[in-house]
Coordinates of C-alpha atoms and ligand atoms in Angstrom, one line a residue:
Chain A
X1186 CA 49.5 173.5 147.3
X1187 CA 50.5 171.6 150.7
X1188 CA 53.8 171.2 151.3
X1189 CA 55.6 169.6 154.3
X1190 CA 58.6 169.7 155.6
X1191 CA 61.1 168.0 158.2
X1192 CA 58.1 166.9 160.3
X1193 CA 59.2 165.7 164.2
X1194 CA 57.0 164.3 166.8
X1195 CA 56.7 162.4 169.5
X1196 CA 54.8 160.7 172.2
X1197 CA 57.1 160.5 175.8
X1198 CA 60.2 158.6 174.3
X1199 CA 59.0 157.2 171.2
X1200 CA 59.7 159.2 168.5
X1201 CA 56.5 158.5 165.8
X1202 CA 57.1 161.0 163.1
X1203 CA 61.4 161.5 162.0
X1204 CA 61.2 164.2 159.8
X1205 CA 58.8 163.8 157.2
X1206 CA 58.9 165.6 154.2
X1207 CA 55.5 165.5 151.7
X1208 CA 54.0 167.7 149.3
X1209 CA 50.8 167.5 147.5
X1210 CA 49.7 169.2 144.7
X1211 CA 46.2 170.4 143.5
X1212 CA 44.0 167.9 142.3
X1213 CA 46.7 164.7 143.5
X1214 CA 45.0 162.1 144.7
X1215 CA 47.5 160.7 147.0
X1216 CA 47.2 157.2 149.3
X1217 CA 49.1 156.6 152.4
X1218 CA 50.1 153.0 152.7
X1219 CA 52.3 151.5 155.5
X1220 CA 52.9 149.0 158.2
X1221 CA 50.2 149.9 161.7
X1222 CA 52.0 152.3 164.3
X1223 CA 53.8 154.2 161.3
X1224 CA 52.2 157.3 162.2
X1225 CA 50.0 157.3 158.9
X1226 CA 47.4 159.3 161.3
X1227 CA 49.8 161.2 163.4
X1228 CA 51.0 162.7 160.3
X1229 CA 47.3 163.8 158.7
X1230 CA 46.7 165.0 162.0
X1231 CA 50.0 167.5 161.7
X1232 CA 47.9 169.2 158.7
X1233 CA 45.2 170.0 161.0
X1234 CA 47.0 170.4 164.1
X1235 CA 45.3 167.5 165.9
X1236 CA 48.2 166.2 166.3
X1237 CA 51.3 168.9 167.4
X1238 CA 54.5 168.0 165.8
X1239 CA 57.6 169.5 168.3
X1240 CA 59.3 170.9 165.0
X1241 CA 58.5 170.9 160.8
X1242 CA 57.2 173.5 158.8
X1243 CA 53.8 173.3 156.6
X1244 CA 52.8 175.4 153.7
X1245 CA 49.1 175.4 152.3
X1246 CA 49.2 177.9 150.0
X1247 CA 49.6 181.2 151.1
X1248 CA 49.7 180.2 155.1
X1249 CA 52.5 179.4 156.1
X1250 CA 53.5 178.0 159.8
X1251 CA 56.7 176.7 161.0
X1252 CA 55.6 174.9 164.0
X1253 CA 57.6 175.6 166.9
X1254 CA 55.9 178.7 166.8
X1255 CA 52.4 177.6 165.9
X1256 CA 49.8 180.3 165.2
X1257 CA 46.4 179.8 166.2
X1258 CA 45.4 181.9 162.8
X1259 CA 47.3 180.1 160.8
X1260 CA 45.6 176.8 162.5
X1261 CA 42.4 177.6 161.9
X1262 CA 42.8 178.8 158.2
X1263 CA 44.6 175.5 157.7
X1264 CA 41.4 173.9 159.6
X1265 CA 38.7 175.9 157.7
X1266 CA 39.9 174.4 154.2
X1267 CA 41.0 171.0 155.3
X1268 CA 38.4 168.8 156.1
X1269 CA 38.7 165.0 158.1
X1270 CA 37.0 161.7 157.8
X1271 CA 38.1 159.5 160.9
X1272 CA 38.9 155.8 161.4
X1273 CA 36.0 155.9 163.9
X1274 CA 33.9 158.2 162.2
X1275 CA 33.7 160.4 164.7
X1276 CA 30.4 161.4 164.2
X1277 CA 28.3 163.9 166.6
X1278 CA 26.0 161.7 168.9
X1279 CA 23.7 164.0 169.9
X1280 CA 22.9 165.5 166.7
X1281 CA 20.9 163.9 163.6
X1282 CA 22.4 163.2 160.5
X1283 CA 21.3 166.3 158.8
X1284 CA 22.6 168.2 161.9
X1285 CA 25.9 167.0 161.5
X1286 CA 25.8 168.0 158.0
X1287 CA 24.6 171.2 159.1
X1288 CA 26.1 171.7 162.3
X1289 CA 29.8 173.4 161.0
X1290 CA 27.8 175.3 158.6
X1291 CA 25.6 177.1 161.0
X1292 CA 28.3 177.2 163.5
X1293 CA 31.4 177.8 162.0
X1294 CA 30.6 178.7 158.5
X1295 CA 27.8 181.5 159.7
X1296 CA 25.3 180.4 157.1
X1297 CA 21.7 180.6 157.6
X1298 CA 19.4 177.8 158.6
X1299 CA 18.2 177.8 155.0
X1300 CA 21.3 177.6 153.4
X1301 CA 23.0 175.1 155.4
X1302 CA 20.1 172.7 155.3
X1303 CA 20.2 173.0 151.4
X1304 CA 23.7 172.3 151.3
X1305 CA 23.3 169.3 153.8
X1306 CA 20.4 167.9 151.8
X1307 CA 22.9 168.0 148.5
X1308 CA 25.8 166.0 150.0
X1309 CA 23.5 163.5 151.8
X1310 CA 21.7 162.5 148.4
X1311 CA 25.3 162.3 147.0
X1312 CA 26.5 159.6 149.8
X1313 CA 23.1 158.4 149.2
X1314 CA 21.3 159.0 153.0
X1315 CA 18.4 160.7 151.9
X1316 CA 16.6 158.9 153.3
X1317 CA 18.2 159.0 157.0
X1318 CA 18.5 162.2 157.0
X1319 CA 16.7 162.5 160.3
X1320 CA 18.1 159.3 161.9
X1321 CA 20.2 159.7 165.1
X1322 CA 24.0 158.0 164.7
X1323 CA 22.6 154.9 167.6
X1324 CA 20.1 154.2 164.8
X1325 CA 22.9 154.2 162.2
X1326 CA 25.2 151.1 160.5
X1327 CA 28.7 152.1 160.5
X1328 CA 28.4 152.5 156.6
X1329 CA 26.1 155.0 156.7
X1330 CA 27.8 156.5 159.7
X1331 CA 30.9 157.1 157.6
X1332 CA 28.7 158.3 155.2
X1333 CA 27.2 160.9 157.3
X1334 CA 30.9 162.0 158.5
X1335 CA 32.4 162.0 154.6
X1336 CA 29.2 164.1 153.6
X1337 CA 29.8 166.7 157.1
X1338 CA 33.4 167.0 155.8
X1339 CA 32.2 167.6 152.1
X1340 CA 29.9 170.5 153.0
X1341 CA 31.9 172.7 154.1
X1342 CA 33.9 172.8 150.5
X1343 CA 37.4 171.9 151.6
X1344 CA 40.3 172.2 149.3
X1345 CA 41.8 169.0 150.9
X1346 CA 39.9 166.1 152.0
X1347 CA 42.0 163.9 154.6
X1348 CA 40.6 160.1 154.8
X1349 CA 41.9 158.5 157.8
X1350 CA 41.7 154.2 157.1
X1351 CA 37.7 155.2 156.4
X1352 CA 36.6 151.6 156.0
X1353 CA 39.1 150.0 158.5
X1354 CA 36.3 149.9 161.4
X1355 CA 33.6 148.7 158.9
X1356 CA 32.1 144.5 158.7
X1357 CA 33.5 143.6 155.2
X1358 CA 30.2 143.6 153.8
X1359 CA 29.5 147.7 154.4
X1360 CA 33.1 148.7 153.1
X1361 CA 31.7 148.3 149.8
X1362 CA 29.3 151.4 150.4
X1363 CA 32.0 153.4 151.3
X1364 CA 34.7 152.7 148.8
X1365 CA 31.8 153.7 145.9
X1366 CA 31.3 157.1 147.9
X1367 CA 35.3 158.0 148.3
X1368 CA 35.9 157.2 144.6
X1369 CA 33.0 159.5 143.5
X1370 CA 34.7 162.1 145.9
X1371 CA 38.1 161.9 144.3
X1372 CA 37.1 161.7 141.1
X1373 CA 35.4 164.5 141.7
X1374 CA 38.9 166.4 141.4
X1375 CA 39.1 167.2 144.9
X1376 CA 42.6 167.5 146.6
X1377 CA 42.9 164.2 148.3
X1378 CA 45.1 162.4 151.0
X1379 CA 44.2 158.8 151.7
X1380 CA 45.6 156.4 154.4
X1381 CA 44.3 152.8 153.7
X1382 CA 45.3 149.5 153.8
X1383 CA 42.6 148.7 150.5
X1384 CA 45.5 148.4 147.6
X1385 CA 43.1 147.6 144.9
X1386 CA 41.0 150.6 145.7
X1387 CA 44.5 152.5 146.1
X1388 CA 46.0 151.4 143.3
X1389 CA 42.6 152.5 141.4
X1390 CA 42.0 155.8 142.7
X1391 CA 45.1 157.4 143.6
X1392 CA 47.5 159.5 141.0
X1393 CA 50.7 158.9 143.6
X1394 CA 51.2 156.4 146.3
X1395 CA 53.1 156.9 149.3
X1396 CA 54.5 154.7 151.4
X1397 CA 55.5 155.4 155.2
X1398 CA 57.8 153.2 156.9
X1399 CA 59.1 153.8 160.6
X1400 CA 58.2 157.4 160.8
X1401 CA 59.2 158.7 157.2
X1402 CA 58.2 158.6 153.5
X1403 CA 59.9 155.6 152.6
X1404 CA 58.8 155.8 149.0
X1405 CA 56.3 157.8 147.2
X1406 CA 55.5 157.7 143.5
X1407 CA 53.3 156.6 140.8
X1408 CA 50.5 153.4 142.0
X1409 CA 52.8 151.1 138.6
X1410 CA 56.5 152.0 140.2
X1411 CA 54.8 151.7 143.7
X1412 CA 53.1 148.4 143.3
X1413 CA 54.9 147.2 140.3
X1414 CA 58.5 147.7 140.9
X1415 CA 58.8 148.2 144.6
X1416 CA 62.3 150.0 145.3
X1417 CA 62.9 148.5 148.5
X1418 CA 62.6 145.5 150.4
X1419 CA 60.6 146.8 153.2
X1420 CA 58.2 148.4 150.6
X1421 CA 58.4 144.6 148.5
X1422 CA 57.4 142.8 152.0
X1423 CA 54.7 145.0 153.3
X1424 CA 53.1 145.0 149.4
X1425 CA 53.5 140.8 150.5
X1426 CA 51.7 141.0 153.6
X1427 CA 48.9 143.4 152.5
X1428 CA 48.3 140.8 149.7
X1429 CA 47.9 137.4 151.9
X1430 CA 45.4 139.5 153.8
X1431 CA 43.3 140.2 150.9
Chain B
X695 CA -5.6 153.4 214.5
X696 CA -5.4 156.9 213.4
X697 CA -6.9 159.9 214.4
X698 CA -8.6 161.4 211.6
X699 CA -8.7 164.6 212.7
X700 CA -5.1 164.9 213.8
X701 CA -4.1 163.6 210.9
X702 CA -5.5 166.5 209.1
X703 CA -4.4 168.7 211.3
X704 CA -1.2 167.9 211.6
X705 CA -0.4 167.2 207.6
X706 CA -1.8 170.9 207.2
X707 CA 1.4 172.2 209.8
X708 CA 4.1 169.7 208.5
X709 CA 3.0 170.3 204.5
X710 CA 3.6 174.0 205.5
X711 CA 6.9 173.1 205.7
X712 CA 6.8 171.7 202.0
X713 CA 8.0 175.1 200.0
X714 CA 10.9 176.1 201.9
X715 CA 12.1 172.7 202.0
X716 CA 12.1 172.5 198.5
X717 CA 13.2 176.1 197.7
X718 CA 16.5 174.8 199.9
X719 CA 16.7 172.0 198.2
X720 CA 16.8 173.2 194.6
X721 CA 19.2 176.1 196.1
X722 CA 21.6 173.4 197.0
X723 CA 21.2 171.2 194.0
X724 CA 21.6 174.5 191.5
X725 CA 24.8 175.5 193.9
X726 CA 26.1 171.3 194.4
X727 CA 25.9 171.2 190.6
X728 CA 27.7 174.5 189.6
X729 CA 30.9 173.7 192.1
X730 CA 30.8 170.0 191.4
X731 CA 30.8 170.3 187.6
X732 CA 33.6 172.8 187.9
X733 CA 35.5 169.7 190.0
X734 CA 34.7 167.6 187.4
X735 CA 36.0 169.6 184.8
X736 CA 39.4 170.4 186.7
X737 CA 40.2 166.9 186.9
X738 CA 38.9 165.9 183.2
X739 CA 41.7 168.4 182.1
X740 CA 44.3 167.3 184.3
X741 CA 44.9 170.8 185.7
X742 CA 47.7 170.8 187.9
X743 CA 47.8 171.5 191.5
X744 CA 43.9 172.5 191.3
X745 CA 43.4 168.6 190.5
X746 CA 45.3 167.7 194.1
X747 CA 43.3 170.3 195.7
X748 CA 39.9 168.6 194.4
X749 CA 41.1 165.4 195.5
X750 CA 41.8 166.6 198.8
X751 CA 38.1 168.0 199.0
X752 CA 36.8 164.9 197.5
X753 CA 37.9 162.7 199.9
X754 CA 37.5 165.4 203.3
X755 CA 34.2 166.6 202.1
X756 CA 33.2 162.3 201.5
X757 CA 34.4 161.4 204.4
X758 CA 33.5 162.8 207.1
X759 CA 29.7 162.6 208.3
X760 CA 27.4 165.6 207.1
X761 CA 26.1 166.5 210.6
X762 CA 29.7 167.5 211.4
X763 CA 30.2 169.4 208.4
X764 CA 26.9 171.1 209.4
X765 CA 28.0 171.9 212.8
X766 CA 31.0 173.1 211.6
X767 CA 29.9 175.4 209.5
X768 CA 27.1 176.8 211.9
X769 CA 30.1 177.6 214.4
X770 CA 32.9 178.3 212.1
X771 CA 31.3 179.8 209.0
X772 CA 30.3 183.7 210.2
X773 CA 33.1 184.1 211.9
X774 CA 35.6 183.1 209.1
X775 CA 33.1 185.6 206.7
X776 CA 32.7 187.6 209.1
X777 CA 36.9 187.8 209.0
X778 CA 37.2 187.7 205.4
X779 CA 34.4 190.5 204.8
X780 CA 36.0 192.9 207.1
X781 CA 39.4 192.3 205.9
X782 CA 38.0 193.3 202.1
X783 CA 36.6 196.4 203.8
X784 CA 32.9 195.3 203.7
X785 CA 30.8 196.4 206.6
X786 CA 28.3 193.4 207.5
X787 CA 27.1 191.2 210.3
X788 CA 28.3 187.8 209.0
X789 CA 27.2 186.2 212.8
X790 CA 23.6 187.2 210.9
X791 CA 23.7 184.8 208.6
X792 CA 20.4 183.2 209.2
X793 CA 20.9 179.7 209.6
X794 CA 19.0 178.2 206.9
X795 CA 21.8 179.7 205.0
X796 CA 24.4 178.0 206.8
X797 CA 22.8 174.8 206.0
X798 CA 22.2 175.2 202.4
X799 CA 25.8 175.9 202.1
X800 CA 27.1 173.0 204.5
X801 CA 25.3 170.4 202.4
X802 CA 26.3 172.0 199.1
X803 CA 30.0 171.5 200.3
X804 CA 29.2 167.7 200.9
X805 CA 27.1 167.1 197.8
X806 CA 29.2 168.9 195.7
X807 CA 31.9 166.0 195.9
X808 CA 29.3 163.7 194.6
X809 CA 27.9 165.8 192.2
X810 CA 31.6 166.0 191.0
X811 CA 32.5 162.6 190.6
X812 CA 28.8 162.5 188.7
X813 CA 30.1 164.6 186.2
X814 CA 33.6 163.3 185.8
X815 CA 32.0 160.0 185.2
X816 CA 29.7 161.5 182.4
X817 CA 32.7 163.0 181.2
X818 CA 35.0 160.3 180.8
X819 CA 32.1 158.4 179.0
X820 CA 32.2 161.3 176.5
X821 CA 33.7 159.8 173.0
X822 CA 36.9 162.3 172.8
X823 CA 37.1 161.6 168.9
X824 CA 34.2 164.2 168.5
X825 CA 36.6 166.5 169.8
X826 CA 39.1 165.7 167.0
X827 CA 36.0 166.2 164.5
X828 CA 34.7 169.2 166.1
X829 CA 38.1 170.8 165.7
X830 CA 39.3 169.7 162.3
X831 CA 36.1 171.6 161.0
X832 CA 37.2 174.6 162.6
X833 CA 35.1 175.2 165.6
X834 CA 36.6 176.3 169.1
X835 CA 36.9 175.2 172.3
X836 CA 33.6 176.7 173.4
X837 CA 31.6 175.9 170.3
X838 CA 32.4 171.9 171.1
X839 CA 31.3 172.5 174.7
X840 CA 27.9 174.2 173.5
X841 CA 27.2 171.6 170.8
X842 CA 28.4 168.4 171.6
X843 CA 30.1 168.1 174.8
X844 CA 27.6 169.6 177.1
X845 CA 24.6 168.1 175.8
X846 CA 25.8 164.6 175.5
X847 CA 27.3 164.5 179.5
X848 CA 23.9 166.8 180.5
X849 CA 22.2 163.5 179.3
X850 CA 24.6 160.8 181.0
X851 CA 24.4 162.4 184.0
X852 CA 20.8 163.5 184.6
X853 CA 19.9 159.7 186.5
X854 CA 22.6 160.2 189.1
X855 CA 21.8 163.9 189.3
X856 CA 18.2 162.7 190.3
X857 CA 19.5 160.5 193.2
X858 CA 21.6 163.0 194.3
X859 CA 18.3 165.7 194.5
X860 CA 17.1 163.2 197.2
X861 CA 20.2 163.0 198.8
X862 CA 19.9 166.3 199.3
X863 CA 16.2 166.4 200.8
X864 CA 17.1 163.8 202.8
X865 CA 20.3 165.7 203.9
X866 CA 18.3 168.7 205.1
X867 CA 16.5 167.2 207.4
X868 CA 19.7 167.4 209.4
X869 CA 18.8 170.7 209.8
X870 CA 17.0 170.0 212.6
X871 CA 20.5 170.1 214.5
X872 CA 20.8 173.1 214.2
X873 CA 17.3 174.6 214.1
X874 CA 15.9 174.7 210.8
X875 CA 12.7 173.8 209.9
X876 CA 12.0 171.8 207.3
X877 CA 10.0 168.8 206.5
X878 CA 10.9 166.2 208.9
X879 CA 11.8 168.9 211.8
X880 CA 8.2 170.1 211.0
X881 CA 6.9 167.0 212.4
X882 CA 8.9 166.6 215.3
X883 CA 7.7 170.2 216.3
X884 CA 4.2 169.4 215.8
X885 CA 4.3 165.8 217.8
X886 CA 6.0 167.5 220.4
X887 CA 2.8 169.9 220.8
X888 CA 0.5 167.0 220.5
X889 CA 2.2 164.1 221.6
X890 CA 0.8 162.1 218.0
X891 CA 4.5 161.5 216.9
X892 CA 3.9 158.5 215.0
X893 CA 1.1 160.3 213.0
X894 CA 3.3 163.3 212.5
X895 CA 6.3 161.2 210.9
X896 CA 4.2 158.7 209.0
X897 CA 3.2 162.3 207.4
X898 CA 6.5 163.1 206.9
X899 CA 7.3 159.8 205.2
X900 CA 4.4 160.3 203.0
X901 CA 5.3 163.7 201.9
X902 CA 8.6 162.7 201.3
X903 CA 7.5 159.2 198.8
X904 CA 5.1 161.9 196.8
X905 CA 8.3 164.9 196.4
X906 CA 10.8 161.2 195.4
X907 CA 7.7 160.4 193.2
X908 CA 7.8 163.8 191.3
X909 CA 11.0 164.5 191.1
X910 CA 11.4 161.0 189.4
X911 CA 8.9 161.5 186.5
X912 CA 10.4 164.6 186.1
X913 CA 13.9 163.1 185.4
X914 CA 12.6 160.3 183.8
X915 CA 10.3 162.6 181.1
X916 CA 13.6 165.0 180.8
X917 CA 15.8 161.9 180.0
X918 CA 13.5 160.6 177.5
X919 CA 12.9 163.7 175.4
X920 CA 16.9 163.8 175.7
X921 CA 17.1 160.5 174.9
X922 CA 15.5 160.2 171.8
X923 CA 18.1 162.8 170.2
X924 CA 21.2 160.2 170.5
Ligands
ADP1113 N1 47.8 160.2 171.5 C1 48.8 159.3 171.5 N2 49.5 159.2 172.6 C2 50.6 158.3 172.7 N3 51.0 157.6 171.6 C3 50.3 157.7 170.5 C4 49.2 158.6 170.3 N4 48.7 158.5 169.1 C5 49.5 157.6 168.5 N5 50.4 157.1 169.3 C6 51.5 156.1 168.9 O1 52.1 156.7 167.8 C7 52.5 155.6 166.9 C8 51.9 156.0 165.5 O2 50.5 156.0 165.6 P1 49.6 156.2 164.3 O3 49.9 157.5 163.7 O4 48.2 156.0 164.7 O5 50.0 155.1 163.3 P2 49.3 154.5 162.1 O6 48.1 155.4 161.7 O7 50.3 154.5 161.0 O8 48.9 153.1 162.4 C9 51.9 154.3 167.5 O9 53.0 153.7 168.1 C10 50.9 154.8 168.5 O10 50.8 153.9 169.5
MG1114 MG1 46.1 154.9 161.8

C-alpha cells in the first residue's frame, strides 16, 4: 500500500537519506531500528512531506508522486491518511486535550462540533484520558501528553500510523503507559511504521523489522531472522549495544 | 501648599486633553503593532533582501532619538506625500496634513521597531514541532497561524506589548515640539496662563500613574484569561 523508492536527501553537505527503498503492506506492522543520526525520522518525515527528499518516488495507493516534482495534491492526500506521533509529542499548547483531539476534525476534516467531540471522547477513553479531557498540555505528564498526541492522530482514521521513537522523551517509569497504548493500536490492525529503540516491545509487536544503517535499509525482515540470526555485523553490533542499554 | 481651587481648575483643562491623547495613542499602538508584526514575521521566515531592509530600519528607526524622527517627519513628510500623491495622479493638499497626524505616524515608525523585535521574540519562543504536527494532519499554512501560532505568540507577547503602550504615551508628549496638544503639553499651556506650573504637571503626573494603572489591569486580566488556556 506504501511503497518507496530510491529516497535521497540531504542537509548542506551531509547526505542523510542514500537512496532508500521500503514498502509496506496493509496491515504490516513494521519497526524502524538503527544507530541515532540514521535518518530513522528523516525518512517517516519523506511520507508526509515534513521532510523534502531532493529525489525518490512514493506510492500510497493510488497517489503517486515522484518528488522532484512534488505536488501539493498529492501532499496533502498522502497527509490526510497518514497520521504522526512525534518524539516530542508535539502537542498543541494552547488548546486542551479534547481540543487537540478535536481540533483536525473541526478544522481539516469539516465535521461538526458534535461529531468531532464524540469522536475525541472515543479515542481519549481508549488511551485512557478521560478523565483529563479538559486539562491543558502545562498541566499534563509526558505520558499522558503522548497520549493525547497518539489519540489526535487516531481520530482522524489514518490508514498509516507513523510513531516517531514515542517513548524516547518519556522518565522510564511513564514509558510503560505508552507502550500498552501503541500495542493496543497495532493490534488493532492498523497500518503501522514504528521507529524505536524498545527491542522487546519491537520484537513483540512488529510482523517485520527493519533496520537502517548509514542512510539505507540495511536489513529488513521478520523480528526471528532480525534479532535471531542477524545477517550482518553492523546489524549483530547494534542488536549488542541496544542490549547492554537495556 | 496647593491651591485648591487651581487645582480644580486646572485638572478640569489638562483632563480635557485625556481623549485625544489616548485616541493617539491606541492609533499608534493598533498602527506600531500591524507594521512591527509584519517585521517580525519577515525575519522569522528568513525572507531575503526584505530581512536586510528590516534590519536596516531596526537599527535607524532604534537609533536615532524620537524628537528627530518627529521633526523630520513634520518637515519632510507632506512634501514627500505631497510628491508621491501627485505623481499617482491624486489631487490633494498633503502640506494639510494636520499635525497630529504627522506625530502619530512619526512615533509609529519608532515604536514599530520595538514592537517588532516583541514579536520576533514571541515567535522564536513558539515550539516549531507544532508546526510539524499541524501539517502532518493536513492543515495549511494559514490554518496553523489561526489555531496555534497566533494565539500562543498573542499570549507571549501581550506583557511587552503593554510596556510598549506607555512608551508610546510617553512618546506623545513630544508632540509638544511640534504643537500638539496632548496631556503633558496641556499643562504647560495651562501653567503658562496661570503661572501654577508645578500644580499643572503634578496633574499631569497624576493622570499619567491612573492611564499606566489601567492599562496594566487591563493586560494583566487579558493575560490571565489567556493564560489559563496553556
Ligand atoms: N532539519 C535538519 N537540519 C539539518 N540536519 C538535520 C535536520 N534534521 C536532521 N538532521 C540531521 O540528519 C541526520 C539524520 O537525522 P534523523 O533522521 O533525526 O536520525 P535518527 O532519527 O535516525 O536519529 C542527523 O545527522 C541529523 O543531525
Ligand atoms: Mg529520530
Amino acid at each position: 500500500m506504501l511503497e518507496l523508492k530510491d529516497i535521497r536527501l540531504s542537509y548542506g553537505s551531509t547526505q542523510v537519506l542514500n537512496g532508500v527503498n521500503l514498502s509496506v503492506k496493509r496491515g504490516d506492522v513494521a519497526s524502524i531500528i538503527g544507530p541515532s543520526g540514521t535518518g530513522k525520522t528523516t525518512l517517516l518525515k519523506c511520507i508526509n512531506y515534513l521532510a523534502k527528499p531532493s529525489s525518490g518516488t512514493i506510492a500510497f495507493d493510488q497517489i503517486q508522486m515522484d518528488y522532484q516534482h512534488a505536488d501539493k495534491t498529492a501532499i496533502q492526500a498522502i497527509r490526510l491518511r497518514t497520521a504522526m506521533v512525534f518524539q516530542q509529542f508535539n502537542v498543541f499548547k494552547n488548546m486542551t486535550v479534547i481540543q487537540n483531539v478535536m481540533d483536525p476534525l473541526v478544522v481539516v476534516q469539516r465535521k461538526s462540533r458534535e461529531e468531532a467531540r464524540e469522536i475525541a471522547l472515543r479515542e481519549l477513553e481508549r488511551v485512557g484520558l478521560s478523565s483529563k479531557q479538559d486539562s491543558y498540555p502545562s498541566q499534563l505528564s509526558g505520558g499522558q501528553l503522548q497520549r493525547t498526541g497518539i489519540a489526535r492522530a487516531l481520530a482522524v482514521r489514518p490508514d498509516v500510523m507513523l510513531f516517531d521513537e514515542p517513548t524516547s522523551s518519556l522518565d522510564p517509569e511513564l514509558v510503560g503507559e505508552v507502550l500498552k497504548v501503541i500495542k493496543d493500536v497495532t493490534s488493532s490492525g492498523i497500518t503501522s511504521l514504528l521507529v524505536t529503540h524498545e527491542m522487546q516491545f519491537a520484537k513483540s509487536i512488529s510482523n517485520r523489522i527493519i533496520f537502517m544503517d548509514r542512510g539505507v535499509v540495511a536489513a529488513d525482515g521478520s523480528p526471528t531472522e532480525i534479532f535471531d540470526s542477524p545477517s550482518s555485523l553492523r546489524l549483530a553490533q547494534f542488536l549488542n549495544s541496544e542490549h547492554s542499554l537495556q | 501648599m496647593f491651591d485648591t481651587d487651581i487645582l480644580l481648575q486646572d485638572s478640569r483643562e489638562i483632563l480635557g486633553a485625556v481623549p485625544v491623547t489616548l485616541a493617539m495613542a491606541f492609533t499608534t499602538f493598533v498602527l506600531s503593532t500591524i507594521v512591527g508584526s509584519l517585521f517580525a514575521l519577515v525575519e522569522y521566515r528568513r525572507i531575503p533582501v526584505l530581512r536586510e531592509l528590516v534590519f536596516a530600519y531596526k537599527v535607524v528607526f532604534k537609533g536615532v532619538p524620537m524628537v528627530i524622527v518627529i521633526f523630520l517627519a513634520y518637515f519632510g513628510l507632506p512634501p514627500a506625500l505631497q510628491f508621491l500623491l501627485s505623481s499617482a495622479g491624486i489631487n490633494f493638499n498633503a502640506h494639510e496634513t494636520p499635525n497630529w497626524v504627522i506625530l502619530v505616524l512619526a512615533v509609529t515608525g519608532c515604536v514599530a521597531a520595538f514592537q517588532a523585535e516583541i514579536i520576533k521574540g514571541a515567535l522564536n519562543a513558539f515550539d516549531i514541532g507544532q508546526s510539524d504536527a499541524a501539517y502532518s494532519l493536513g492543515y495549511t499554512s494559514g490554518q496553523l497561524f489561526r489555531r496555534v501560532l497566533f494565539p500562543q505568540v498573542a499570549l507571549t507577547a501581550i506583557p511587552d506589548l503593554t510596556t510598549s503602550m506607555m512608551v508610546i504615551m510617553k512618546a506623545l508628549s513630544l508632540g509638544f515640539a511640534i504643537e500638539v496638544v496632548d496631556i503633558f503639553a496641556q499643562s504647560q499651556l495651562t501653567a503658562a496662563l496661570n503661572f501654577y506650573y508645578l500644580e499643572a504637571f503634578v496633574i499631569a503626573v497624576v493622570i499619567y500613574m491612573v492611564i499606566a494603572y489601567i492599562v496594566t489591569q487591563i493586560a494583566d486580566r487579558l493575560e490571565q484569561a489567556l493564560r489559563v488556556r496553556t
